[in-house]
PDB file of N, CA and C in Angstrom:
ATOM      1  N   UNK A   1       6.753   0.278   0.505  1.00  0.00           N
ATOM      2  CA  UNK A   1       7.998  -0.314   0.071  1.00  0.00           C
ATOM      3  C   UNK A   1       8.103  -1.762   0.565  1.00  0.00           C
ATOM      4  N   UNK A   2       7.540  -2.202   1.910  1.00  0.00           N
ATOM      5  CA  UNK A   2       7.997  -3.465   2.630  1.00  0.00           C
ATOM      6  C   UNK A   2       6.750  -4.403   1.304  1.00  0.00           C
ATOM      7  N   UNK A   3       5.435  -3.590   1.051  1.00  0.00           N
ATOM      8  CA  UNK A   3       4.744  -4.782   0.256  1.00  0.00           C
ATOM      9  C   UNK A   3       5.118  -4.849  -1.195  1.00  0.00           C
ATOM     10  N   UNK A   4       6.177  -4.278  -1.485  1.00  0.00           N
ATOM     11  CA  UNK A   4       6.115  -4.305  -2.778  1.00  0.00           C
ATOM     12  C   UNK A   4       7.646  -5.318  -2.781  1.00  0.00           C
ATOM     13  N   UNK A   5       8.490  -4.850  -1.767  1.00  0.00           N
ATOM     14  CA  UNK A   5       9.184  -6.401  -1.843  1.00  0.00           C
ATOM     15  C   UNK A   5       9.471  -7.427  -1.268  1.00  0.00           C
ATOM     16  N   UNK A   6       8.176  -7.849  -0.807  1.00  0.00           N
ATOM     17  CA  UNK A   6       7.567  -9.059  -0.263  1.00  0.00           C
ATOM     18  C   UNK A   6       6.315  -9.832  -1.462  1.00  0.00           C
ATOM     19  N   UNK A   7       6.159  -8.719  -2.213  1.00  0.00           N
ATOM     20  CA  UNK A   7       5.300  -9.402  -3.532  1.00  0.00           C
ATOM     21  C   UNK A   7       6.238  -9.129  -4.669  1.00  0.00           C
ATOM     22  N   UNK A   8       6.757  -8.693  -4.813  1.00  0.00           N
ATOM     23  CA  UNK A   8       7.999  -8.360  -5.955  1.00  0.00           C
ATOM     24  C   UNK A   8       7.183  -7.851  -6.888  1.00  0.00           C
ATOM     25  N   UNK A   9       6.620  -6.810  -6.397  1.00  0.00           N
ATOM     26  CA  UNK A   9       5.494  -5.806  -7.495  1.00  0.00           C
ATOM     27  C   UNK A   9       5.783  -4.291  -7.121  1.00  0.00           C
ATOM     28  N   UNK A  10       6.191  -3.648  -8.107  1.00  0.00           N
ATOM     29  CA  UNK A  10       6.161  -2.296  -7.490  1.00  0.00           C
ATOM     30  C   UNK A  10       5.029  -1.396  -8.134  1.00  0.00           C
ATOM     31  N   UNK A  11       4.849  -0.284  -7.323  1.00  0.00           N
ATOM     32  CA  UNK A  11       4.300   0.580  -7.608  1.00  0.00           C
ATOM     33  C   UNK A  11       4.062   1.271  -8.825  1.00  0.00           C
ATOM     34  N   UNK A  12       3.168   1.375  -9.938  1.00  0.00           N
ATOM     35  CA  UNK A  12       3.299   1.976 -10.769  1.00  0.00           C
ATOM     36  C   UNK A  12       3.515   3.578 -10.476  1.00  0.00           C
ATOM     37  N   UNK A  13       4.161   3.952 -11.729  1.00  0.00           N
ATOM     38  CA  UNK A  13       4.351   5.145 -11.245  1.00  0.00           C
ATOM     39  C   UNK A  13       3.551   6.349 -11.724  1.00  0.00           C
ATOM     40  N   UNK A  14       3.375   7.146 -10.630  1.00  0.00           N
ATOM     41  CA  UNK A  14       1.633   8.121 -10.527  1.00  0.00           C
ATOM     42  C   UNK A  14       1.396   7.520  -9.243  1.00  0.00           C
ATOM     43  N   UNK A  15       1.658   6.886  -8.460  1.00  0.00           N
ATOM     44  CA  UNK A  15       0.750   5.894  -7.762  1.00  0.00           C
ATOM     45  C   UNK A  15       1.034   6.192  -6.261  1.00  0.00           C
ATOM     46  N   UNK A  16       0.640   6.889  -5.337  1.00  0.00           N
ATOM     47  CA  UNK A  16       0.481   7.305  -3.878  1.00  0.00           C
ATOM     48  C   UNK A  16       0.147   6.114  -3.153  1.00  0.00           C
ATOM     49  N   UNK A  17       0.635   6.272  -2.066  1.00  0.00           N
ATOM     50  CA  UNK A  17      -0.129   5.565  -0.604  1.00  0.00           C
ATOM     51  C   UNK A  17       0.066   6.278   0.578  1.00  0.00           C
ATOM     52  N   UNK A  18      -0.998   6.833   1.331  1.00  0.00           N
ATOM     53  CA  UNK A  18      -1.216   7.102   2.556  1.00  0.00           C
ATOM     54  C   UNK A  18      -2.337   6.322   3.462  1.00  0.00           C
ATOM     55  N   UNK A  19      -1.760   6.471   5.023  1.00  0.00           N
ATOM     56  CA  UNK A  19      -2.596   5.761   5.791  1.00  0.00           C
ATOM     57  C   UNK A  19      -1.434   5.828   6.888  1.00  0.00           C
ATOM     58  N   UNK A  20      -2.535   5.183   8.180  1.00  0.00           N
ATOM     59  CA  UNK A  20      -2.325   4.781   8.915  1.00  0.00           C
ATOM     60  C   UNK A  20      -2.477   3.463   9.392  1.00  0.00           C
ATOM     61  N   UNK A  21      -1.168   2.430   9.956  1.00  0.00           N
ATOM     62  CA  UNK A  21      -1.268   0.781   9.775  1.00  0.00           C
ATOM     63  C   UNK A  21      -1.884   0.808  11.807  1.00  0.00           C
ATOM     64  N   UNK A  22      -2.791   0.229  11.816  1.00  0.00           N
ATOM     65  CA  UNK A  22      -2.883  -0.222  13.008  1.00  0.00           C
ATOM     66  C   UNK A  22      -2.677  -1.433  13.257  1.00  0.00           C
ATOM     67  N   UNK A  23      -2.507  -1.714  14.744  1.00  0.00           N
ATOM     68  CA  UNK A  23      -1.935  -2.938  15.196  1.00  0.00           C
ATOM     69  C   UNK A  23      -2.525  -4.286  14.926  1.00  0.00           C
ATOM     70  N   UNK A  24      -4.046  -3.852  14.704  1.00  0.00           N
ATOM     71  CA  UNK A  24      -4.641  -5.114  13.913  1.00  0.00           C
ATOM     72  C   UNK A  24      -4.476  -5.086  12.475  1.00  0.00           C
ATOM     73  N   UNK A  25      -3.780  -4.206  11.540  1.00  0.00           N
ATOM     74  CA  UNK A  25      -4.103  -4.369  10.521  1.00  0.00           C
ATOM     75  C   UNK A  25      -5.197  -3.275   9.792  1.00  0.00           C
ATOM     76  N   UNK A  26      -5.778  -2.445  10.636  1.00  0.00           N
ATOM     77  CA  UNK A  26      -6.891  -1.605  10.184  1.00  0.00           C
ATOM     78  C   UNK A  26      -6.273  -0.286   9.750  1.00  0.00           C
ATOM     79  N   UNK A  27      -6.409   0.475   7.970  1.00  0.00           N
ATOM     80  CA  UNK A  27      -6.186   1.531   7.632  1.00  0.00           C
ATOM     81  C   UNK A  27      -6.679   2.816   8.200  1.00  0.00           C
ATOM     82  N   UNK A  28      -6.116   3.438   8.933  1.00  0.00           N
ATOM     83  CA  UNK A  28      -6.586   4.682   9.201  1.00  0.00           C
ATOM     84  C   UNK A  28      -6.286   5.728   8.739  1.00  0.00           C
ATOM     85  N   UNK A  29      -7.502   6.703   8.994  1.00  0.00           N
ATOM     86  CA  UNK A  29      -7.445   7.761   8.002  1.00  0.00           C
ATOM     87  C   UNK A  29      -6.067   8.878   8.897  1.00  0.00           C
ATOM     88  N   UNK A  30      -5.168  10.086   7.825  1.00  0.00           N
ATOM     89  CA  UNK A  30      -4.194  10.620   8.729  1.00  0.00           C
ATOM     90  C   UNK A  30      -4.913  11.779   8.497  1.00  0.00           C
ATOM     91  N   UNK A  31      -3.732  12.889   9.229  1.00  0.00           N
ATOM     92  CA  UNK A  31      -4.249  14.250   9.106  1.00  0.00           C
ATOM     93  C   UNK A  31      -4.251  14.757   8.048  1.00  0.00           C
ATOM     94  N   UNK A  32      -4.880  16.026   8.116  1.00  0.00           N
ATOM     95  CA  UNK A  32      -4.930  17.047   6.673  1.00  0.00           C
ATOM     96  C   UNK A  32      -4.868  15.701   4.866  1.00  0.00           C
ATOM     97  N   UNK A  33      -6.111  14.804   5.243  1.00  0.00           N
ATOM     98  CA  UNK A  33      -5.951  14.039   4.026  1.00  0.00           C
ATOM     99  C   UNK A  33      -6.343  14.708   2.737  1.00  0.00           C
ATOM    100  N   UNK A  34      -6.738  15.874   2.716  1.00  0.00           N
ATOM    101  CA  UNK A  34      -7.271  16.561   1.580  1.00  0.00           C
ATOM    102  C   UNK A  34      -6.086  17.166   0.983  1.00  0.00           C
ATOM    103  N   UNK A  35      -5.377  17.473   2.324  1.00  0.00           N
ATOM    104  CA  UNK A  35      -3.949  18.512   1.434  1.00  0.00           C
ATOM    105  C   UNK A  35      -3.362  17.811   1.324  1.00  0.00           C
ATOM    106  N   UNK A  36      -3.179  16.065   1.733  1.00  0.00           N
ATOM    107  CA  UNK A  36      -2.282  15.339   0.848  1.00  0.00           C
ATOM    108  C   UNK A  36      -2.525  14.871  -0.912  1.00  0.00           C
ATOM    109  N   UNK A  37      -4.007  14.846  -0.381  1.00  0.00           N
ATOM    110  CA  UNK A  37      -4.265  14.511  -1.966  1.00  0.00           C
ATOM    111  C   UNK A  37      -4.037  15.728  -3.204  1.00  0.00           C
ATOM    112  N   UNK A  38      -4.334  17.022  -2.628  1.00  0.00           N
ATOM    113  CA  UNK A  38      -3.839  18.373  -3.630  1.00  0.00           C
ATOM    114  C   UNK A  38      -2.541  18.379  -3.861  1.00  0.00           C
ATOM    115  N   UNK A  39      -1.520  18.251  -3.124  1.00  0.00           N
ATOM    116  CA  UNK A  39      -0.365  17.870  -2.887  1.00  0.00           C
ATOM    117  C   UNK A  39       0.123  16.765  -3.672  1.00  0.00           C
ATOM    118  N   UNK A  40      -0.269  15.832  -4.104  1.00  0.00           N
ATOM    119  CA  UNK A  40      -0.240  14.741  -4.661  1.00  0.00           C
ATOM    120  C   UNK A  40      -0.474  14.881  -6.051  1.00  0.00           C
ATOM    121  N   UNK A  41      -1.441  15.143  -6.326  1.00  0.00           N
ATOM    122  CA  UNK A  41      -1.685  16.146  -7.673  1.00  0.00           C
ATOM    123  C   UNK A  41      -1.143  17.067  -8.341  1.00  0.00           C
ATOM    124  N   UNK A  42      -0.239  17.333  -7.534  1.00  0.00           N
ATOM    125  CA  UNK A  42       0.324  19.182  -7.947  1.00  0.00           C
ATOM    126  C   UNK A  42       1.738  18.622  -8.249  1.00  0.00           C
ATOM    127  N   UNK A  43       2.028  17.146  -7.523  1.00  0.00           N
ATOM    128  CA  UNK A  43       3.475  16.764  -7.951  1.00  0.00           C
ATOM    129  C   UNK A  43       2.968  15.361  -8.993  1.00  0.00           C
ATOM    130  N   UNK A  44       2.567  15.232  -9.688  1.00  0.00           N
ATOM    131  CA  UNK A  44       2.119  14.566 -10.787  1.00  0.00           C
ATOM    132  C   UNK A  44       1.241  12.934 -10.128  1.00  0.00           C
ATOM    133  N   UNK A  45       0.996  12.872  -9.455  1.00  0.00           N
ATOM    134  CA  UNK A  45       0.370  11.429  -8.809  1.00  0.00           C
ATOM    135  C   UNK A  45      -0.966  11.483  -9.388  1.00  0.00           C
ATOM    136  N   UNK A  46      -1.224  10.098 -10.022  1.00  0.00           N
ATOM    137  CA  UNK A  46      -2.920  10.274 -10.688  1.00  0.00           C
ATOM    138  C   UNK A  46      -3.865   9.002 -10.096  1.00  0.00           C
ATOM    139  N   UNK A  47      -3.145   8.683  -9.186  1.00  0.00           N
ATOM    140  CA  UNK A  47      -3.654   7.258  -8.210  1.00  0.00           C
ATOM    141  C   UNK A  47      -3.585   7.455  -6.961  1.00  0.00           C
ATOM    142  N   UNK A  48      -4.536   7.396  -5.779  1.00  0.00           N
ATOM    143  CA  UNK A  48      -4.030   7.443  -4.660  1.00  0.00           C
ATOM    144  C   UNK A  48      -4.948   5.897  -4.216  1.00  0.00           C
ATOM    145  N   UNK A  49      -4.207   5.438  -3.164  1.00  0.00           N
ATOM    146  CA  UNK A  49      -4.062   3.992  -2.016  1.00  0.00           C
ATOM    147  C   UNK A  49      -4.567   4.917  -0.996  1.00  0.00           C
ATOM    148  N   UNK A  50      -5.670   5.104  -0.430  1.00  0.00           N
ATOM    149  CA  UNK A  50      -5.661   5.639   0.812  1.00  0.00           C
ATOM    150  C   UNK A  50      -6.863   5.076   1.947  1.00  0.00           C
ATOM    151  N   UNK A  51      -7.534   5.116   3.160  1.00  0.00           N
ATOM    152  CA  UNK A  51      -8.742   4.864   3.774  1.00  0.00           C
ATOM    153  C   UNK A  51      -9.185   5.697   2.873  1.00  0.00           C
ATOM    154  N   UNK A  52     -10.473   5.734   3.098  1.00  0.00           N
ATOM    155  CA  UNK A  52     -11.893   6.030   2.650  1.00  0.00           C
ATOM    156  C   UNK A  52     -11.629   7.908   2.899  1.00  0.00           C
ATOM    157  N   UNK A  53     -11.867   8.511   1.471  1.00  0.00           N
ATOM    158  CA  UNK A  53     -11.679   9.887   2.049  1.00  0.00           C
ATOM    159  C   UNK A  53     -13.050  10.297   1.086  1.00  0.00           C
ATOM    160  N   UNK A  54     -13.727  11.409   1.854  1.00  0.00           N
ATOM    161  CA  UNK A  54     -14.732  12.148   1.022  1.00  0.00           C
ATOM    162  C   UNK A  54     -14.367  13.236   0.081  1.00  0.00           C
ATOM    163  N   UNK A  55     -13.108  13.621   0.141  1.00  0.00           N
ATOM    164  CA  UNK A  55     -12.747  14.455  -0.774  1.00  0.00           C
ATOM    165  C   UNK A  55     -12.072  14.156  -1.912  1.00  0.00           C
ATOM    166  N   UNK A  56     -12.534  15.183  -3.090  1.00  0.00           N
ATOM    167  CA  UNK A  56     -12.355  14.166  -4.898  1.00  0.00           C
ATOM    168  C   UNK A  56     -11.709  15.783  -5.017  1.00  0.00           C
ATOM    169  N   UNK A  57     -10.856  15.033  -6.260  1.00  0.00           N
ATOM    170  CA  UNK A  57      -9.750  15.730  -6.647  1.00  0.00           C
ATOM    171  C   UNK A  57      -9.645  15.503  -8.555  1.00  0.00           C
ATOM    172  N   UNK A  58     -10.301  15.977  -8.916  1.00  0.00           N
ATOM    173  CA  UNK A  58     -10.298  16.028 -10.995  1.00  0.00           C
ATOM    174  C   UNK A  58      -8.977  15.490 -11.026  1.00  0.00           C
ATOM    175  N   UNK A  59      -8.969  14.289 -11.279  1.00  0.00           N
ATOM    176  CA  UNK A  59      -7.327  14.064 -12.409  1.00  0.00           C
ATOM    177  C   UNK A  59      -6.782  13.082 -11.288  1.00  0.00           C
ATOM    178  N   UNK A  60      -7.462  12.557 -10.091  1.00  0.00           N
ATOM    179  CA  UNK A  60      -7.066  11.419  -9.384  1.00  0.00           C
ATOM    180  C   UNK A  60      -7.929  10.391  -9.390  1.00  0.00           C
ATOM    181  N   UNK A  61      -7.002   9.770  -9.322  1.00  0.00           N
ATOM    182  CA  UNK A  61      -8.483   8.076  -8.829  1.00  0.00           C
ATOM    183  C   UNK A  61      -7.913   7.539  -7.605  1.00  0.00           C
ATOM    184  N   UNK A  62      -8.815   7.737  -7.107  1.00  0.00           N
ATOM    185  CA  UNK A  62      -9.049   7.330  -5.650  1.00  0.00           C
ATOM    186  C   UNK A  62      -9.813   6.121  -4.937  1.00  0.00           C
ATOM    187  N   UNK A  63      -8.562   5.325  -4.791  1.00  0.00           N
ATOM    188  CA  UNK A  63      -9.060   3.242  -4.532  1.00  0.00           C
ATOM    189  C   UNK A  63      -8.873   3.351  -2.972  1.00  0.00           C
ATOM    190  N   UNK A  64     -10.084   3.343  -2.509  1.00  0.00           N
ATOM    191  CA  UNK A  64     -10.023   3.416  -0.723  1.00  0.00           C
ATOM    192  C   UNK A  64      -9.940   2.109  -0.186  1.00  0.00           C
ATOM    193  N   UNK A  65      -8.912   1.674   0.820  1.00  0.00           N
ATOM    194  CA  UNK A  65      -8.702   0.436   1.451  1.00  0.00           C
ATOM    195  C   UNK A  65      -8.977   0.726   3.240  1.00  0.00           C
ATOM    196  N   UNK A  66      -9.749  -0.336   4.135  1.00  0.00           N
ATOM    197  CA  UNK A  66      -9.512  -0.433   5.002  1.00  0.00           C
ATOM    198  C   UNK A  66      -9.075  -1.260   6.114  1.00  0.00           C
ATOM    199  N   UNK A  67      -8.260  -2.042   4.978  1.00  0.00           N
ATOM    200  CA  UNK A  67      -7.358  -3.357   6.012  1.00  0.00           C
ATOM    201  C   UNK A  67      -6.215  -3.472   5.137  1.00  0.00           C
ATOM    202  N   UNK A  68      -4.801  -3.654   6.001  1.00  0.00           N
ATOM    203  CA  UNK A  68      -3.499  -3.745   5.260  1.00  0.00           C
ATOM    204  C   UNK A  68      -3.746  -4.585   4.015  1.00  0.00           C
ATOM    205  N   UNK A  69      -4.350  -5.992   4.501  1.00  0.00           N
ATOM    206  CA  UNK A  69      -4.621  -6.604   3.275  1.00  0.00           C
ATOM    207  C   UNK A  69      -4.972  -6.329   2.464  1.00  0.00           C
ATOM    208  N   UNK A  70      -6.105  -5.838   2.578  1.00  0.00           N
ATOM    209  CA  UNK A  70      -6.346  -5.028   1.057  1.00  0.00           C
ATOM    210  C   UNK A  70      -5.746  -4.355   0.450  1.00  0.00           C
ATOM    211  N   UNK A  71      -4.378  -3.607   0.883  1.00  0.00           N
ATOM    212  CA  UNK A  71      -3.589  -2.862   0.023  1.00  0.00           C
ATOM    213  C   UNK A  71      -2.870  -3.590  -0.514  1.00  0.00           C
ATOM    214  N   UNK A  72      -2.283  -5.341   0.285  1.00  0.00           N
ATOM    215  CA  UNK A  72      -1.201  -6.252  -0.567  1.00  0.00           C
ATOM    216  C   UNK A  72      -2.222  -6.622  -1.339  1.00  0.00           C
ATOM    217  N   UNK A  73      -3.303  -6.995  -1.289  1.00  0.00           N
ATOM    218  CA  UNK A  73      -4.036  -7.429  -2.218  1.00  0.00           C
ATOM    219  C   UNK A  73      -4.152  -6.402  -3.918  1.00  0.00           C
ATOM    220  N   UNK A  74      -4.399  -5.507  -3.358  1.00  0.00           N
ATOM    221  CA  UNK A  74      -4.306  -4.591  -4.752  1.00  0.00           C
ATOM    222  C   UNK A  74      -2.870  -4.604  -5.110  1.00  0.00           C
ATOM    223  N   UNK A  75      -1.929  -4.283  -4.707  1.00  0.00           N
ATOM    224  CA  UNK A  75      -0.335  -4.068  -5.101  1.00  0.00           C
ATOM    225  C   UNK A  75      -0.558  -5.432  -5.465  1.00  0.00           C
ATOM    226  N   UNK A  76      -0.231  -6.474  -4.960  1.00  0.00           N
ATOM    227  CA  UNK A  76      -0.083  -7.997  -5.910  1.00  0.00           C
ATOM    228  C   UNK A  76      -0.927  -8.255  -6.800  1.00  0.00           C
ATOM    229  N   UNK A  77      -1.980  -7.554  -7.289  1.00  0.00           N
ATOM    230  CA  UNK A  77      -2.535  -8.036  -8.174  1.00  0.00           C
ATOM    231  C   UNK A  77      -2.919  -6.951  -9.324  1.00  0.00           C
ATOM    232  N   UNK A  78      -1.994  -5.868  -9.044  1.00  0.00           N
ATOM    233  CA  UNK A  78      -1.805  -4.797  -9.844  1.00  0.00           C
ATOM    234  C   UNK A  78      -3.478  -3.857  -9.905  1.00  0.00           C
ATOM    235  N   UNK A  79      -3.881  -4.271  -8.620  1.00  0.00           N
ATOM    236  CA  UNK A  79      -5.699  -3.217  -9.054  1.00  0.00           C
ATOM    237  C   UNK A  79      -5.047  -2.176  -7.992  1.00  0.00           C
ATOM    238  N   UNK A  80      -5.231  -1.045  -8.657  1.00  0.00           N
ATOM    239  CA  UNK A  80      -5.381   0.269  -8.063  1.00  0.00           C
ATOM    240  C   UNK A  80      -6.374   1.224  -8.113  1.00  0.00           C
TER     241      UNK A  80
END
């Protein structure tokens, strides 16, 4: 929410983000990331924003980031 109105871009909708922000800026991966992504799926989301996860899910696309920037970077420039 804070990058989308600080770039005045919102989220398409389908469109997830999970993570963890560290103090430098580095995405970390959270818990149980697999049952967020089934979870995510099961309530209509067909995009997920997340760190780097090894688990694939039919009917998501999955854009792995591992620096905050890179997530304003995709939200401002509409790549998901």
């Amino acid at each position: 929410a804070l990058i989308s109105s600080a770039t005045g871009v919102s989220l398409p909708q389908g469109c997830v983000v999970f993570g963890e922000i560290g103090l430098s800026g580095e995405v970390r991966s959270v818990g149980r990331a697999e049952a967020r992504l089934r979870e995510a799926q099961k309530l209509g989301f067909d995009q997920v924003l997340s760190p780097t996860l090894t688990a694939k899910t039919k009917g998501v696309k999955v854009t792995s980031v591992t620096r905050l920037t890179d997530v304003v970077e995709r939200i401002s420039q509409n790549r998901y």
